[in-house]
XYZ file of C-alpha atoms in Angstrom:
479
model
C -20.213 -11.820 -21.217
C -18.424 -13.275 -24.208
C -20.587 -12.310 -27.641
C -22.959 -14.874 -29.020
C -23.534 -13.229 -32.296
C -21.891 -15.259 -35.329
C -20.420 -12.339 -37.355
C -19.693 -10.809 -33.773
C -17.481 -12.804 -32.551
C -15.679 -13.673 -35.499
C -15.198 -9.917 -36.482
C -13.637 -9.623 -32.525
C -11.384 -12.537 -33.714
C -10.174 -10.809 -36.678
C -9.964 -7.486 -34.996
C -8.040 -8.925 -31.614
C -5.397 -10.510 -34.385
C -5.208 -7.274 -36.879
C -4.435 -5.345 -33.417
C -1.855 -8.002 -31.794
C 0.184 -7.745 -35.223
C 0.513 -4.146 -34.961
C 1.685 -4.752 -30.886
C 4.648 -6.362 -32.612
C 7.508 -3.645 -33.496
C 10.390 -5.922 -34.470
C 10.361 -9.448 -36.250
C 6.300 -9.511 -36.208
C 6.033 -12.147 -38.891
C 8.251 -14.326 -37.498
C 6.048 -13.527 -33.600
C 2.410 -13.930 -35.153
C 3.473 -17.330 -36.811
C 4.630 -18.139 -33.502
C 1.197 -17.543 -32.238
C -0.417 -19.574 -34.633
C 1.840 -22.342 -34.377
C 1.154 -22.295 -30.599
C -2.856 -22.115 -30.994
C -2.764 -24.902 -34.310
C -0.269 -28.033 -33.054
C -1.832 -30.932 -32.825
C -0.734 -31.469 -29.254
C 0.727 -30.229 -25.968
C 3.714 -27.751 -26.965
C 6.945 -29.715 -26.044
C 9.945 -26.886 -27.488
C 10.015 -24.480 -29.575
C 11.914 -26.129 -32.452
C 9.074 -28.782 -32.502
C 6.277 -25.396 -33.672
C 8.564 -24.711 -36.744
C 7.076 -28.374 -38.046
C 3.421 -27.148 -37.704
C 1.913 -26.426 -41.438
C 0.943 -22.451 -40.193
C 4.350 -22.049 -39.171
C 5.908 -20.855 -42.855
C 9.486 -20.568 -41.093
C 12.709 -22.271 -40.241
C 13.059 -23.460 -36.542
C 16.091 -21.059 -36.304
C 13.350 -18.412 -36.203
C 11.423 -19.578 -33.346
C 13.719 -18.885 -30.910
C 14.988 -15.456 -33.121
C 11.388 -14.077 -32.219
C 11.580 -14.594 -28.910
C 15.237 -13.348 -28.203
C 15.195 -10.780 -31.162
C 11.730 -10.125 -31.109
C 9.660 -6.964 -29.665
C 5.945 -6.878 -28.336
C 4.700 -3.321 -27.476
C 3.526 -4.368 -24.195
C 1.395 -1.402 -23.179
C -1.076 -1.302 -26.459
C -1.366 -5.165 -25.875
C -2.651 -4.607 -22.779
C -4.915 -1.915 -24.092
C -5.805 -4.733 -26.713
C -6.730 -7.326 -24.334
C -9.057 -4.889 -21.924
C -10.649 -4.119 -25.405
C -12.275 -7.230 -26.188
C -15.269 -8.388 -24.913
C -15.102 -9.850 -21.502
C -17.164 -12.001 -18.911
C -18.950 -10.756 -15.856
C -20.691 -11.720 -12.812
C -24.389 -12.596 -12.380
C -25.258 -9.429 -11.121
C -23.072 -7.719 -13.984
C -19.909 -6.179 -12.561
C -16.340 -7.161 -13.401
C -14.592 -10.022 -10.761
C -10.658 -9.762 -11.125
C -9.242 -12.575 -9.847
C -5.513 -12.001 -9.305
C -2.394 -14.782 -8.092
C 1.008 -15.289 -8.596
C 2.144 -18.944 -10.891
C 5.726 -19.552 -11.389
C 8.285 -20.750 -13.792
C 10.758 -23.051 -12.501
C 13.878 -22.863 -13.569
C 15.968 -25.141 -10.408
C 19.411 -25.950 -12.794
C 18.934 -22.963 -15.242
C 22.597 -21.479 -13.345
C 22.868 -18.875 -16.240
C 19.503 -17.766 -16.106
C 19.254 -14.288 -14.157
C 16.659 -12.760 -11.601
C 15.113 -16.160 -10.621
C 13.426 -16.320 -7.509
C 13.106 -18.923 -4.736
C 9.575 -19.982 -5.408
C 6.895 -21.483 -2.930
C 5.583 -24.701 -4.211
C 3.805 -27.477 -2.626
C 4.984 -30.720 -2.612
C 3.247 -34.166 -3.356
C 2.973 -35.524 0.753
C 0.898 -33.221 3.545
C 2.160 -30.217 4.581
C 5.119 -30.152 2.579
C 6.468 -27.200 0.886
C 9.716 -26.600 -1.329
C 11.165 -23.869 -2.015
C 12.704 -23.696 -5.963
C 14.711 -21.189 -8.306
C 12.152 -19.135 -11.112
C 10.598 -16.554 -11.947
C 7.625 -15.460 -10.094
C 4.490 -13.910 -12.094
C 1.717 -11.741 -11.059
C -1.055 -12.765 -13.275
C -5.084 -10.930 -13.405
C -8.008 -12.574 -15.156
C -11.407 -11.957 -15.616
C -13.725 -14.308 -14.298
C -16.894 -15.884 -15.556
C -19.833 -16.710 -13.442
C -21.244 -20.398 -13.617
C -18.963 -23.580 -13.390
C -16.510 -22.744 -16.213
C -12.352 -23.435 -16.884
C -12.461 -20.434 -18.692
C -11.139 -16.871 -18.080
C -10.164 -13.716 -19.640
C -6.356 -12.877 -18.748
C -5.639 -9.288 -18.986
C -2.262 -9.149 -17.279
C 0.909 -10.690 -16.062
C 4.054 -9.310 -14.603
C 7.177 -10.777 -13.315
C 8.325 -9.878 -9.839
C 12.064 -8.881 -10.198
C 14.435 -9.698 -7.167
C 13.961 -6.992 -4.125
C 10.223 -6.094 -5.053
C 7.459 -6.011 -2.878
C 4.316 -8.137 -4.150
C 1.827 -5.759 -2.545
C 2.807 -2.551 -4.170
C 3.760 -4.434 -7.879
C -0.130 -5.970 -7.506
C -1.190 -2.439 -6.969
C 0.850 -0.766 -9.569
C -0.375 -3.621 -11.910
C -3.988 -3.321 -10.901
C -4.224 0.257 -11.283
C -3.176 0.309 -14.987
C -5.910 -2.990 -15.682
C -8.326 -0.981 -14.162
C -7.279 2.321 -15.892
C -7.338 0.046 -19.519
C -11.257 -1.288 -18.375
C -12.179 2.074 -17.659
C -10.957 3.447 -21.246
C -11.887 0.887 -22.796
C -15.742 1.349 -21.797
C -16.171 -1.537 -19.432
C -17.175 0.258 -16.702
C -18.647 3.617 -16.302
C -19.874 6.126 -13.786
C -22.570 4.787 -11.424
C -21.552 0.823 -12.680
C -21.142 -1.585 -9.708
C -17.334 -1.810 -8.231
C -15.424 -3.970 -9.645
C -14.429 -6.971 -7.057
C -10.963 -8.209 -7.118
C -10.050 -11.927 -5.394
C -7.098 -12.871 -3.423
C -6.091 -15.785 -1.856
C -4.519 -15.787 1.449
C -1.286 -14.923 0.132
C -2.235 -11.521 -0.215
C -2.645 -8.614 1.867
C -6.172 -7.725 1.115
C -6.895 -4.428 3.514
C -3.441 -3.399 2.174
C -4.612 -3.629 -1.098
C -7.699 -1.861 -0.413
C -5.886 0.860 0.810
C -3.343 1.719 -2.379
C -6.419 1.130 -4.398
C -8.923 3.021 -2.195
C -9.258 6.076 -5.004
C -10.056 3.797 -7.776
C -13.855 2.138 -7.926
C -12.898 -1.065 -6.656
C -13.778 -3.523 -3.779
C -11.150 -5.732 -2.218
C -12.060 -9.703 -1.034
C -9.437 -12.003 0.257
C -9.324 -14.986 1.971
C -7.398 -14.408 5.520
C -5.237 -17.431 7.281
C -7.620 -18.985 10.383
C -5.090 -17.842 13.136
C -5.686 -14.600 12.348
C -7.061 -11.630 14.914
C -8.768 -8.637 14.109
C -10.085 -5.876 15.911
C -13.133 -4.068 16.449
C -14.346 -0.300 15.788
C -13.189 2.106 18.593
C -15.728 2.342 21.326
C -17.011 5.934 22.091
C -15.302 8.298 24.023
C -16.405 8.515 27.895
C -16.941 11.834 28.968
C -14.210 12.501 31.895
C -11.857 10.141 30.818
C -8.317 11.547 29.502
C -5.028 10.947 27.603
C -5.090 9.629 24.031
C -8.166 7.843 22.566
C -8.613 4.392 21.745
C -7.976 3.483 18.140
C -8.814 -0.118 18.443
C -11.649 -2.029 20.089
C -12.101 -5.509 21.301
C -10.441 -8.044 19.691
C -11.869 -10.940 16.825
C -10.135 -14.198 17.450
C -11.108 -16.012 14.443
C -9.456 -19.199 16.031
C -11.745 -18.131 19.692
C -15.833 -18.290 19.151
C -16.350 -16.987 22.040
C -14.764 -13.175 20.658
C -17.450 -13.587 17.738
C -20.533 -12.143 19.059
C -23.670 -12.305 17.353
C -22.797 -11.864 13.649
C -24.665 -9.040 11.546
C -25.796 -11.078 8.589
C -26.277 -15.227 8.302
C -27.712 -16.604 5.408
C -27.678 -20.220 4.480
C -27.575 -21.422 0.706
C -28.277 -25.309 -0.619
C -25.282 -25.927 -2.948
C -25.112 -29.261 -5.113
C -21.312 -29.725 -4.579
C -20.691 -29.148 -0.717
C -24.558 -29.610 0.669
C -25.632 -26.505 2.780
C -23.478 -23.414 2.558
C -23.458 -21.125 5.591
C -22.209 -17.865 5.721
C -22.090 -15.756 8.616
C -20.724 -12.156 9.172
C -19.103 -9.395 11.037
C -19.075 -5.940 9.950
C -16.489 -2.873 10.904
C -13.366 -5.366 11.252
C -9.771 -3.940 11.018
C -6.179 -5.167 11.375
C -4.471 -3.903 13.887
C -1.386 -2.378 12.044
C 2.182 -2.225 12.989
C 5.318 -0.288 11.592
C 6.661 -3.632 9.793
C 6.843 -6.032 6.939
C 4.933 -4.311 4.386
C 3.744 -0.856 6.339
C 7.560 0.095 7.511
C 7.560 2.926 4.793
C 4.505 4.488 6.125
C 5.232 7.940 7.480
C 2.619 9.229 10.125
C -0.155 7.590 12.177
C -1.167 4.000 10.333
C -4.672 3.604 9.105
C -7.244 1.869 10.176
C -8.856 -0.090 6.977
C -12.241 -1.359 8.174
C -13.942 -4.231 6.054
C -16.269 -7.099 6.829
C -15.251 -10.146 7.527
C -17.514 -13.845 6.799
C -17.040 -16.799 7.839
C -18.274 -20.197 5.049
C -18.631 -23.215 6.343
C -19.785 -26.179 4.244
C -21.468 -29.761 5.192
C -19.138 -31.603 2.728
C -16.142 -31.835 -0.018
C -16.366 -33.513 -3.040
C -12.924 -35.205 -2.612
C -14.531 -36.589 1.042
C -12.000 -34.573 3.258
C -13.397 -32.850 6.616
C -14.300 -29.491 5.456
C -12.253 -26.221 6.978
C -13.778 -23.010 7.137
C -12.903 -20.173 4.971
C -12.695 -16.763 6.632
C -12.819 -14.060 4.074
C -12.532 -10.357 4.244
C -14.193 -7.540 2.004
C -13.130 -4.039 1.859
C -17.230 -3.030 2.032
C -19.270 -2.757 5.191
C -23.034 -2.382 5.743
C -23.515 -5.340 3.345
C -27.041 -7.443 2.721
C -27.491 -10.894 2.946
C -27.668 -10.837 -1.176
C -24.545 -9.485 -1.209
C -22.703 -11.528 1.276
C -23.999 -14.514 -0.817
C -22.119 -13.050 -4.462
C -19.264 -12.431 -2.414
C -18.499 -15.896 -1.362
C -19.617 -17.888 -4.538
C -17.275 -15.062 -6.268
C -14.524 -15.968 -4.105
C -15.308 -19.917 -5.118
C -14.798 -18.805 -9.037
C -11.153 -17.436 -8.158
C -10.301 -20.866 -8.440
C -11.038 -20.837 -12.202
C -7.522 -19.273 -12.615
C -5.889 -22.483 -11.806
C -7.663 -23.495 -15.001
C -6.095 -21.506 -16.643
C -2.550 -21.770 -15.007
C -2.649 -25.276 -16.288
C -3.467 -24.727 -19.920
C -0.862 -22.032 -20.137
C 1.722 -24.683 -18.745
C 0.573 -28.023 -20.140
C -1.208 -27.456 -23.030
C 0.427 -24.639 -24.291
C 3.995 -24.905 -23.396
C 4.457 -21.970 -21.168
C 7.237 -23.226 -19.483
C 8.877 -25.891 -21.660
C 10.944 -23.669 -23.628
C 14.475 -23.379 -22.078
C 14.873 -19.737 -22.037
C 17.703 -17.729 -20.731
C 16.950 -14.090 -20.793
C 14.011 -13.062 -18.518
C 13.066 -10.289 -21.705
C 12.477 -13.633 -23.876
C 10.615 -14.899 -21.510
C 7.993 -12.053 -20.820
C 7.603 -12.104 -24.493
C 6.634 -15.642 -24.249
C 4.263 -15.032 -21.422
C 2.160 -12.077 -23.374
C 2.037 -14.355 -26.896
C 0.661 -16.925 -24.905
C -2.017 -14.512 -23.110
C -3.182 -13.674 -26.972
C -3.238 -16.966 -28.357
C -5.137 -17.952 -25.129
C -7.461 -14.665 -25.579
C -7.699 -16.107 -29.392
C -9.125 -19.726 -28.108
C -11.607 -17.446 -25.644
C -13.222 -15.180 -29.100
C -13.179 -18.653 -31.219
C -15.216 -20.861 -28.584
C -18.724 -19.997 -29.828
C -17.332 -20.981 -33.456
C -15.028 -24.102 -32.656
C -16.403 -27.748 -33.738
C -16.238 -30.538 -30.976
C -13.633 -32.182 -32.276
C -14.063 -35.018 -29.463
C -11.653 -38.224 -28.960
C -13.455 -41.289 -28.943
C -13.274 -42.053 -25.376
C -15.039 -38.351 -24.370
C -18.671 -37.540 -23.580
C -20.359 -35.106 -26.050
C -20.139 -31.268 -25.447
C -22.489 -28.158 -25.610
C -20.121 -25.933 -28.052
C -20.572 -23.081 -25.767
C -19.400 -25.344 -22.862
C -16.185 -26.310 -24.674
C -13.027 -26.303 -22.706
C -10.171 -24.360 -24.153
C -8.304 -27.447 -24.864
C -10.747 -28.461 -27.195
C -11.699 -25.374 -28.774
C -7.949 -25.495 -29.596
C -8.178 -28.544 -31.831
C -10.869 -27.351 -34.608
C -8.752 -23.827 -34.252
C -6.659 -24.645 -37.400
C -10.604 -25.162 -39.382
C -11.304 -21.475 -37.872
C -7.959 -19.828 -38.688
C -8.958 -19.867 -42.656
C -11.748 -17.915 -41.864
C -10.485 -14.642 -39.906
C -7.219 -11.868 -40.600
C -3.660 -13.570 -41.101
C -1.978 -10.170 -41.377
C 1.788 -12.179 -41.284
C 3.625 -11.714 -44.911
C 5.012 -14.792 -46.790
C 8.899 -15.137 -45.480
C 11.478 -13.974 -47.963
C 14.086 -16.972 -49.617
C 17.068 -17.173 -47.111
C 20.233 -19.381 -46.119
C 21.469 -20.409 -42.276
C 24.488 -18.529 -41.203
C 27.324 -20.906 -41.094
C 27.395 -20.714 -37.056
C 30.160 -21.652 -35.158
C 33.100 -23.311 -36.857
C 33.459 -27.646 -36.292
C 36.223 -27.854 -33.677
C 36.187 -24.158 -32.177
C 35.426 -24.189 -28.970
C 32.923 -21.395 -27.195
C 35.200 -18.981 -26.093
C 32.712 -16.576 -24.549
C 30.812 -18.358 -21.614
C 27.648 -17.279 -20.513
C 27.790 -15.757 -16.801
C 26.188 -17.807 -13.911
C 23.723 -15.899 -11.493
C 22.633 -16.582 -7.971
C 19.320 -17.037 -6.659
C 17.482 -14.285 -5.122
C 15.557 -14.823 -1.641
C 13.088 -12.562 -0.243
C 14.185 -12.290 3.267
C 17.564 -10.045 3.609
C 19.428 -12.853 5.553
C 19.885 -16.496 4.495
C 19.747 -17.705 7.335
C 16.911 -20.606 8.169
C 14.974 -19.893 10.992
C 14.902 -22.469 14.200
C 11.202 -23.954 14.007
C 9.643 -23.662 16.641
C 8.896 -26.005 19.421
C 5.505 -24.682 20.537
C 2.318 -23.975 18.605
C 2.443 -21.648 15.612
C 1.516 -17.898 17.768
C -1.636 -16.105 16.274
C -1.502 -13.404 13.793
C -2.477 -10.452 15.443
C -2.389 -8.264 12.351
């Protein structure tokens, strides 16, 4: 939970911004002005060039882009930084990290290495592009309550050739390591709960992450099939035993059976909630995609899996139901309950995915190097972790046109506006800059004899060739 206290939160302020100057090991001045510029424009960030016209920003635009290219951010002690601070948690006081993957187009940037094709979704049904950028891993803390706010802790690009799974795990382990150090969670505290969406592995996940205190709960695609706890062994009966049980067809009611918990919950958005589930439910695991490393016999991850269905949408649309999986068995009807409103909060990080890219200018800039770029993406996670410390303190600076606020229900947008107001009052740690001249830059007439190199996209799958769609009905997924 984010501190109330007056003096408290301001003091985190300060501290957060004494400790994200010393993260900066090469042109810091020139970085933290940056950062201010960012968090004190009067409006959406356009380009870079545009910040060095904002009254905190004390240098010339030539050193806007200098930071970012020239610039270095000791990545590791920000991290440590921004798992230091205090953070939100849910109602029944654990930690929910809520993890995804945003990217940064970049379709025409040809001299722009390591991009990525990128799945977005485009405007009409159904219809999905694929586009050149870079692909990052971002994890956020997430509030309990209707909120747009969360507390980013982490975001890595996925280089060319990498597997998603492992870098999430890698990435998760070391956000969880920081938490731990940092004192948010302790011996005997609750597991922390990390979301996924469906475009995540989630028992694979709870299996490189099955030594750390942590539960895993995804959201799994509705053709998917599962499969049941081993039945017993029958005396007599010989060659090897049974691994697997019966199957779960989520897409076949009659495989269901009677589920082990049902609870039904009165909701003000989507009418009566009802979630049912299933415990000791396993995918059946295969030496392929992401498991074709595995040496020896494969595991068998067991989790429970529920099933929400909803009377209604807000938007009017039939409802679907959302089949979720959790790395826990045995669970209560209380718990089954947290677990899908915690899975309904995941969606806060889109909240935050679009005030890191239209508010704050996360991908405007027209970067070339993928370095520059990652030191974009952490100043922006500290100016955003700056808006997060100020929003008890921030005045409602409303336009005319918008409804009155609770200050502690501001949005981030609009704690950014009295931001410049609260910047007089906490550490500026940034030095005066020292008297200087342009360099005299390329003479008029001379053409640039050293072109930059052009780079070719990066796919996922090793062949580039498109697969023939097929004519029948999309087969289940049996794993």
């Amino acid at each position: 939970m984010h501190d109330t206290g007056g003096a408290g939160a301001m003091g985190d302020l300060s501290a957060f911004r004494q400790e994200f100057y010393r993260c900066l090991t090469a042109r810091a001045d020139a970085v933290f002005e940056v950062t201010d510029a960012v968090l004190c424009a009067d409006g959406p960030v356009r380009s870079l060039p545009e910040l060095s016209l904002v009254g905190e920003h004390r240098r010339g635009h030539g050193s806007v882009y200098a930071a970012l290219d020239r610039g270095r951010i000791e990545v590791a002690r920000l991290r440590r930084a921004l798992a230091s601070v205090p953070l939100p948690r849910a109602a029944d006081g654990r930690l929910v990290l809520a993890v995804d993957i945003t990217c940064w187009l970049r379709p025409e940037a040809h001299t722009c290495p390591q991009r990525m094709l990128c799945h977005t979704y485009g405007r009409a049904k159904d219809s999905h592009l694929m586009i050149p950028g870079w692909p990052y891993s971002v994890v956020c803390t997430l509030e309990t309550g209707r909120s747009s706010w969360t507390a980013p802790l982490d975001a890595v690009r996925l280089a060319p050739g990498e597997d998603a799974a492992t870098v999430t795990a890698d990435q998760l382990r070391t956000v969880i390591g920081n938490l731990i150090d940092a004192g948010h969670h302790r011996p005997g505290d609750p597991d922390i709960w990390i979301v996924t969406d469906a475009g995540y592995d989630a028992p694979r996940l709870a299996f490189l992450l099955a030594d750390l205190p942590v539960a895993v709960l995804g959201r799994m695609r509705s053709d998917r099939v599962l499969r049941r706890a081993a039945p017993p062994r029958q005396p007599g009966i010989t060659g090897r035993p049974a691994r697997h049980g019966g199957e779960f067809v989520f897409g076949d009611p009659a495989s269901w059976g009677e589920p082990t918990v049902a609870t039904t919950t009165e909701t003000r958005l989507y009418g009566p909630a009802t979630a049912r589930s299933w415990d000791r439910l396993h995918p059946r695991l295969t030496h392929r995609s992401s498991w074709v490393a595995q040496t020896g016999t494969l595991p068998v991850i067991e989790g429970t899996v529920i099933r929400l269905d909803v009377a209604r949408l807000p938007s009017g649309a039939i409802p679907k139901p959302v089949w979720l999986w959790h790395s826990g068995v045995d669970l209560d009807a209380g718990e089954v309950d947290l677990l899908w409103q915690a899975f309904l909060r995941r969606f806060d990080i889109e909240h935050t995915f679009r005030m890191l890219k239209q508010t704050l200018g996360w991908t405007s800039p027209k970067l070339r190097d993928p370095a520059a770029a990652d030191r974009w993406t952490w100043l922006l996670l500290a100016a955003y972790t700056q808006l997060r410390l100020a929003r008890d303190h921030a005045a409602d600076l409303r336009r005319p046109w918008e409804k009155h606020a609770v200050l502690q229900r501001l949005t981030p947008a609009r704690v950014r506006r009295g931001f410049r107001h609260l910047r007089t009052q906490v550490a500026c740690p940034a030095s005066a800059p020292k008297p200087s001249r342009p360099g005299p830059g390329r003479p008029a007439g001379h053409r640039n004899q050293h072109p930059a190199p052009r780079y070719d996209v990066h796919i996922k799958t090793p062949s580039n060739q498109k697969a023939s769609k097929a004519a029948g009905p999309r087969p289940r997924r049996t794993g």
